[in-house]
Amino acid sequence: MRTPQVVPDPTLPERVTIYEVGPRDGLQNEQTVVPTEAKAEFIHRLVDAGLPVIESTSFVHPRWVPQLADAADLLDLLGEPGRDMPVLVPNERGLDRAVEKGVRHVAIFGSATETFAQRNLNRSLDEQFAMFEPTVARARAAGLDVRAYVSMCFGDPWEGEVPIEQVVTVGKRLYDLGASQLSLGDTIGVGTAGHVTALLQAFNDSGLPNESLAVHFHDTYGQALSNATAALRHGITTFDASTGGLGGCPYAKSATGNLATEDLVWLLSGLGVETGVDLDKLVETSVWMAGRLGRPSPSRVVKALSG
Ligand code: HMG
Ligand code: MG
């Protein structure tokens, strides 16, 4: 059996968008540097499986994330379709490199906490805005779409609890630079369902509707799917996920894999929520990638369906 029994829930959205981050969040954290050709094949397989949005790579400093140092070469291999795939850019230098390759969607990534801003961006919490402001302004002037991430929304490995008001203040400020969407990152996977609902409500109360929000869960404590369900019930319709459950941030202590796309698709299929994604093809892709990385996918759905 390859699909769950479908029992639709009429209170849920009919369709949601899965924003695939496997090639970026997934591969940035691997010990093995995956060859550029294999990354391109991974992305082609994800396109073939029906994923509507695929974040392909990062134009960050190659010394900071050597795993993605081949961003420009990857874009060359992907050709025209690659230009519609979002990439991370931290600053104007990253934007220039992305624009040179014809990229049309970029994502900036800010931190809700002081310590992670310093560890991940070499900037203070305030200084990160000075870096992002001209980056977003120039991207928008060039007609690019900009997504904004905010990390450490549910807890920080150095600072512990992160007040909801602090996350909303930083997140709104990032969004207001000119982003079309704000993705709320549980970078170290410590969030729980009630916390998710409370944070989403706080953003709504600050003037950001669900349509402007996405959720980005890591699965360190096994809560990613539960947190996604809470967000779905709250009315969120964009979910970040990583095929095979790859992922993590090299600059965040204790960050592990993202919510596995397969686990999310299984849940949504059972609820009768459309994603347009072919689960069989996704599982085949994860098995193939696990072979390349030399270790099995942590996704329960991948394990169950490939056994
Ligand atoms: P820095 O050392 O402060 O850089 O790093 P700088 O601005 O001082 O520049 C120093 C030199 O680097 C200059 O060259 C720049 O041109 C060059 P020089 O003049 O000395 O010859 N440089 C660059 N070269 C290529 N590409 C660039 C670039 N920028 C500067 N983009 C920087 C600051 C932001 C660059 C660095 O900290 C960095 O690259 N950080 C990225 C860290 C990262 O990628 N982390 C993982 C992604 S975030 C994440 O995973 C979380 C997320 O998934 C959501 C969640 O889970 O919460 C999104
Ligand atoms: Mg992440």
XYZ file of C-alpha atoms and ligand atoms in Angstrom:
366
model
C 0.000 0.000 0.000
C 1.432 3.327 -1.038
C -1.161 5.834 0.235
C -3.090 6.393 3.443
C -6.853 6.030 3.597
C -8.303 9.448 2.837
C -10.651 10.951 5.399
C -11.099 14.603 4.369
C -11.479 17.317 6.945
C -13.721 20.077 5.532
C -12.328 22.645 7.966
C -8.880 22.477 6.331
C -7.597 24.232 3.191
C -8.208 22.190 0.008
C -4.679 22.681 -1.210
C -1.334 23.725 0.271
C 2.092 24.560 -1.163
C 5.107 22.533 -0.163
C 8.266 24.635 -0.320
C 11.040 22.081 -0.761
C 14.326 22.953 0.949
C 16.191 19.626 0.580
C 18.817 20.768 -1.935
C 19.645 23.803 0.240
C 18.857 23.143 3.924
C 19.357 19.410 3.388
C 22.699 19.452 1.658
C 24.243 22.433 3.504
C 24.603 20.260 6.581
C 26.032 17.079 5.072
C 29.590 15.962 5.822
C 29.789 14.650 2.287
C 30.028 17.291 -0.390
C 27.593 16.088 -3.024
C 28.891 16.576 -6.601
C 27.163 19.333 -8.564
C 25.783 16.851 -11.145
C 24.169 14.811 -8.368
C 22.578 17.970 -6.920
C 21.142 18.760 -10.340
C 19.776 15.236 -10.630
C 18.260 15.521 -7.134
C 16.495 18.719 -8.211
C 15.310 17.205 -11.510
C 13.833 14.282 -9.590
C 12.058 16.675 -7.197
C 10.587 18.582 -10.155
C 9.451 15.279 -11.660
C 7.796 14.347 -8.346
C 5.638 17.472 -8.644
C 7.184 19.782 -6.052
C 6.054 23.288 -7.018
C 8.836 25.266 -5.277
C 12.394 24.028 -4.803
C 15.025 26.112 -3.010
C 18.090 25.070 -4.969
C 21.155 26.440 -3.163
C 22.744 29.391 -1.334
C 24.900 32.254 -2.486
C 26.496 32.610 0.946
C 30.215 32.892 1.543
C 31.738 29.642 0.233
C 34.031 29.420 3.261
C 31.017 29.509 5.584
C 29.139 26.740 3.753
C 31.571 24.820 1.520
C 28.860 22.245 0.752
C 27.111 24.852 -1.419
C 30.195 26.579 -2.848
C 29.182 25.326 -6.306
C 25.990 27.457 -6.402
C 26.877 29.192 -9.681
C 27.851 25.932 -11.392
C 24.619 24.315 -10.215
C 22.589 27.169 -11.695
C 24.446 26.668 -14.989
C 23.496 22.992 -14.975
C 19.856 23.717 -14.128
C 19.493 26.202 -16.975
C 16.295 28.209 -17.442
C 14.086 26.276 -14.959
C 16.672 26.944 -12.228
C 16.041 30.674 -12.474
C 12.593 30.236 -10.977
C 13.948 28.318 -7.991
C 14.631 30.422 -4.896
C 18.155 30.691 -3.492
C 19.455 32.069 -0.192
C 21.335 35.361 -0.292
C 22.661 36.970 2.900
C 23.936 40.222 1.457
C 24.523 42.318 -1.650
C 27.504 40.197 -2.720
C 25.281 37.112 -2.631
C 22.575 38.968 -4.530
C 25.045 40.011 -7.240
C 26.176 36.407 -7.656
C 22.558 35.199 -7.884
C 21.490 37.931 -10.315
C 24.453 37.101 -12.527
C 22.889 33.652 -12.939
C 19.464 35.081 -13.757
C 17.795 34.022 -10.503
C 14.302 35.542 -9.968
C 13.542 34.515 -6.365
C 15.848 35.111 -3.422
C 15.525 34.547 0.311
C 17.184 36.499 3.096
C 17.565 34.821 6.477
C 17.517 36.777 9.721
C 17.774 35.706 13.317
C 15.321 36.366 16.135
C 18.186 36.165 18.635
C 21.405 38.059 19.169
C 23.656 35.008 19.523
C 22.507 33.253 16.367
C 22.767 36.496 14.368
C 26.422 36.616 15.397
C 27.109 32.928 14.841
C 25.317 32.609 11.501
C 25.809 36.049 9.959
C 28.744 37.556 11.823
C 26.442 40.492 12.647
C 24.554 41.693 15.723
C 20.764 41.501 15.736
C 20.597 45.140 14.646
C 23.465 44.932 12.187
C 21.705 42.155 10.275
C 19.108 44.701 9.120
C 21.805 46.981 7.738
C 22.956 44.016 5.632
C 19.478 42.977 4.491
C 18.006 46.413 3.792
C 20.033 47.295 0.671
C 19.943 43.640 -0.425
C 16.151 43.548 -0.460
C 15.826 47.054 -1.896
C 18.081 46.182 -4.816
C 16.419 42.795 -5.352
C 12.989 44.427 -5.483
C 14.188 47.211 -7.781
C 15.464 44.491 -10.138
C 12.009 42.846 -10.081
C 12.973 39.861 -7.931
C 10.675 38.194 -5.446
C 12.054 38.090 -1.895
C 11.257 35.643 0.870
C 12.399 36.334 4.430
C 13.253 33.673 6.984
C 13.393 34.285 10.686
C 15.347 31.677 12.654
C 15.218 30.576 16.310
C 11.501 31.351 16.567
C 10.834 28.693 19.221
C 14.059 28.540 21.209
C 17.777 29.168 20.862
C 20.580 26.787 21.893
C 22.558 29.570 23.607
C 19.790 31.870 24.865
C 17.083 29.336 25.733
C 13.516 30.584 25.507
C 12.797 33.279 22.943
C 9.880 35.585 23.805
C 7.073 35.579 21.237
C 7.068 39.408 21.131
C 10.766 39.394 20.194
C 10.132 36.945 17.321
C 7.215 39.025 16.048
C 9.218 42.277 16.226
C 12.173 40.844 14.289
C 9.985 38.881 11.857
C 7.802 41.886 11.014
C 10.858 44.047 10.529
C 12.340 41.515 8.083
C 9.040 41.142 6.233
C 8.555 44.907 6.036
C 11.863 45.297 4.194
C 9.863 44.148 1.158
C 9.372 40.382 1.399
C 6.387 38.564 -0.072
C 6.479 35.857 2.593
C 7.944 35.297 6.055
C 9.016 31.758 6.928
C 9.094 31.020 10.651
C 12.018 28.745 11.448
C 12.185 26.310 14.333
C 15.895 25.958 13.635
C 16.611 23.488 16.458
C 13.234 21.747 16.480
C 12.226 22.544 20.071
C 8.764 23.984 19.344
C 5.514 22.307 20.333
C 2.009 22.588 18.909
C 0.536 25.148 21.328
C 3.585 27.367 20.906
C 3.107 27.229 17.116
C -0.508 28.359 17.377
C 0.380 31.154 19.801
C 3.192 32.462 17.570
C 1.032 32.381 14.442
C -1.747 34.200 16.259
C 0.713 36.828 17.495
C 1.853 37.432 13.913
C -1.771 37.672 12.756
C -2.449 40.196 15.553
C 0.546 42.230 14.373
C -1.039 42.523 10.914
C 0.537 39.579 9.037
C -2.177 37.307 7.617
C -1.686 33.551 7.201
C -1.175 34.019 3.430
C 2.045 35.939 4.188
C 3.394 33.271 6.517
C 5.123 29.920 6.041
C 6.377 27.454 8.640
C 9.797 25.787 8.660
C 10.127 22.968 11.165
C 13.145 20.878 12.066
C 12.434 17.521 13.664
C 15.014 17.286 16.462
C 12.423 16.368 19.110
C 10.027 14.532 16.788
C 7.545 17.416 16.857
C 7.730 18.617 13.258
C 4.649 16.804 12.005
C 2.612 17.708 15.071
C 3.699 21.330 14.646
C 2.773 21.240 10.955
C -0.679 19.943 11.884
C -1.120 22.816 14.340
C -0.122 25.298 11.625
C -2.451 23.661 9.106
C -5.359 23.900 11.528
C -4.463 27.538 12.087
C -4.843 28.152 8.338
C -1.238 28.196 7.096
C -0.933 27.073 3.471
C 2.844 27.092 2.837
C 4.977 24.417 4.481
C 8.741 24.091 4.182
C 9.966 20.507 4.107
C 13.006 18.540 3.009
C 12.844 15.335 1.009
C 14.136 12.432 3.065
C 14.271 14.640 6.194
C 17.764 15.938 5.380
C 18.798 19.235 6.869
C 20.149 21.331 9.678
C 22.206 24.429 10.136
C 25.984 24.115 10.539
C 25.925 27.226 12.764
C 23.150 26.090 15.125
C 24.198 23.646 17.802
C 21.746 20.693 17.921
C 19.940 21.463 14.676
C 18.937 18.252 12.898
C 16.909 17.333 9.849
C 13.894 19.222 8.573
C 10.382 17.892 8.534
C 10.572 15.165 5.864
C 8.556 16.029 2.768
C 7.346 12.415 2.581
C 5.984 12.522 6.146
C 4.173 15.770 5.380
C 2.724 14.442 2.110
C 1.476 11.299 3.877
C -0.301 13.409 6.509
C -1.822 15.797 3.971
C -2.926 12.977 1.663
C -4.770 11.314 4.531
C -6.540 14.580 5.297
C -7.514 15.002 1.642
C -5.387 18.158 1.280
C -3.933 18.465 -2.246
C -0.192 18.993 -2.753
C 0.329 17.808 -6.330
C 3.243 15.673 -5.129
C 3.844 12.057 -6.187
C 4.861 10.253 -2.981
C 6.290 7.184 -4.740
C 8.670 9.298 -6.783
C 9.708 11.220 -3.695
C 10.499 8.044 -1.775
C 12.513 6.700 -4.715
C 14.443 9.983 -4.728
C 15.205 9.753 -1.013
C 16.385 6.174 -1.328
C 18.627 7.221 -4.213
C 20.012 10.189 -2.234
C 20.515 8.052 0.884
C 22.645 5.752 -1.278
C 24.782 8.691 -2.340
C 25.140 9.982 1.216
C 25.847 6.535 2.614
C 23.170 6.519 5.308
C 19.440 5.826 5.412
C 16.831 8.586 5.423
C 15.520 9.389 8.917
C 11.977 9.739 7.511
C 9.530 7.171 8.921
C 7.464 7.264 5.734
C 10.539 6.637 3.576
C 11.469 3.687 5.811
C 7.944 2.251 5.727
C 7.470 2.609 1.985
C 10.910 1.483 0.897
C 11.185 -1.517 3.208
P 31.569 38.112 6.836
O 32.845 37.363 7.044
O 31.142 39.077 7.897
O 31.611 38.822 5.423
O 30.428 37.034 6.618
P 32.003 40.317 5.026
O 30.768 41.041 4.677
O 32.896 40.900 6.097
O 32.894 40.079 3.722
C 34.165 39.415 3.809
C 34.590 38.886 2.465
O 33.650 37.866 2.051
C 34.553 39.913 1.343
O 35.604 39.564 0.437
C 33.253 39.696 0.633
O 33.238 40.071 -0.720
C 33.116 38.186 0.771
P 36.990 40.366 0.445
O 36.601 41.809 0.194
O 37.569 40.147 1.825
O 37.741 39.689 -0.652
N 31.697 37.820 0.766
C 31.142 36.920 -0.067
N 31.641 36.123 -1.026
C 30.770 35.342 -1.700
N 29.442 35.303 -1.441
C 28.908 36.067 -0.487
C 29.777 36.904 0.249
N 29.552 37.769 1.254
C 30.729 38.323 1.550
N 27.590 36.048 -0.255
C 28.282 36.384 5.723
C 29.080 37.445 6.500
C 26.826 36.750 5.859
C 28.735 36.440 4.281
C 28.594 35.010 6.325
O 28.309 35.042 7.685
C 27.764 33.888 5.684
O 27.955 33.564 4.530
N 26.830 33.282 6.468
C 25.942 32.247 5.941
C 25.675 31.187 6.978
C 24.700 30.182 6.414
O 24.587 30.010 5.212
N 23.958 29.485 7.293
C 22.985 28.506 6.892
C 21.747 29.099 6.281
S 20.598 29.749 7.487
C 19.628 28.374 7.941
O 19.951 27.275 7.586
C 18.341 28.615 8.673
C 17.087 28.415 7.815
O 17.035 27.111 7.277
C 15.825 28.670 8.648
C 15.804 27.912 9.973
O 15.950 26.683 9.975
O 15.611 28.612 10.983
C 17.066 29.411 6.644
Mg 16.360 25.331 8.345
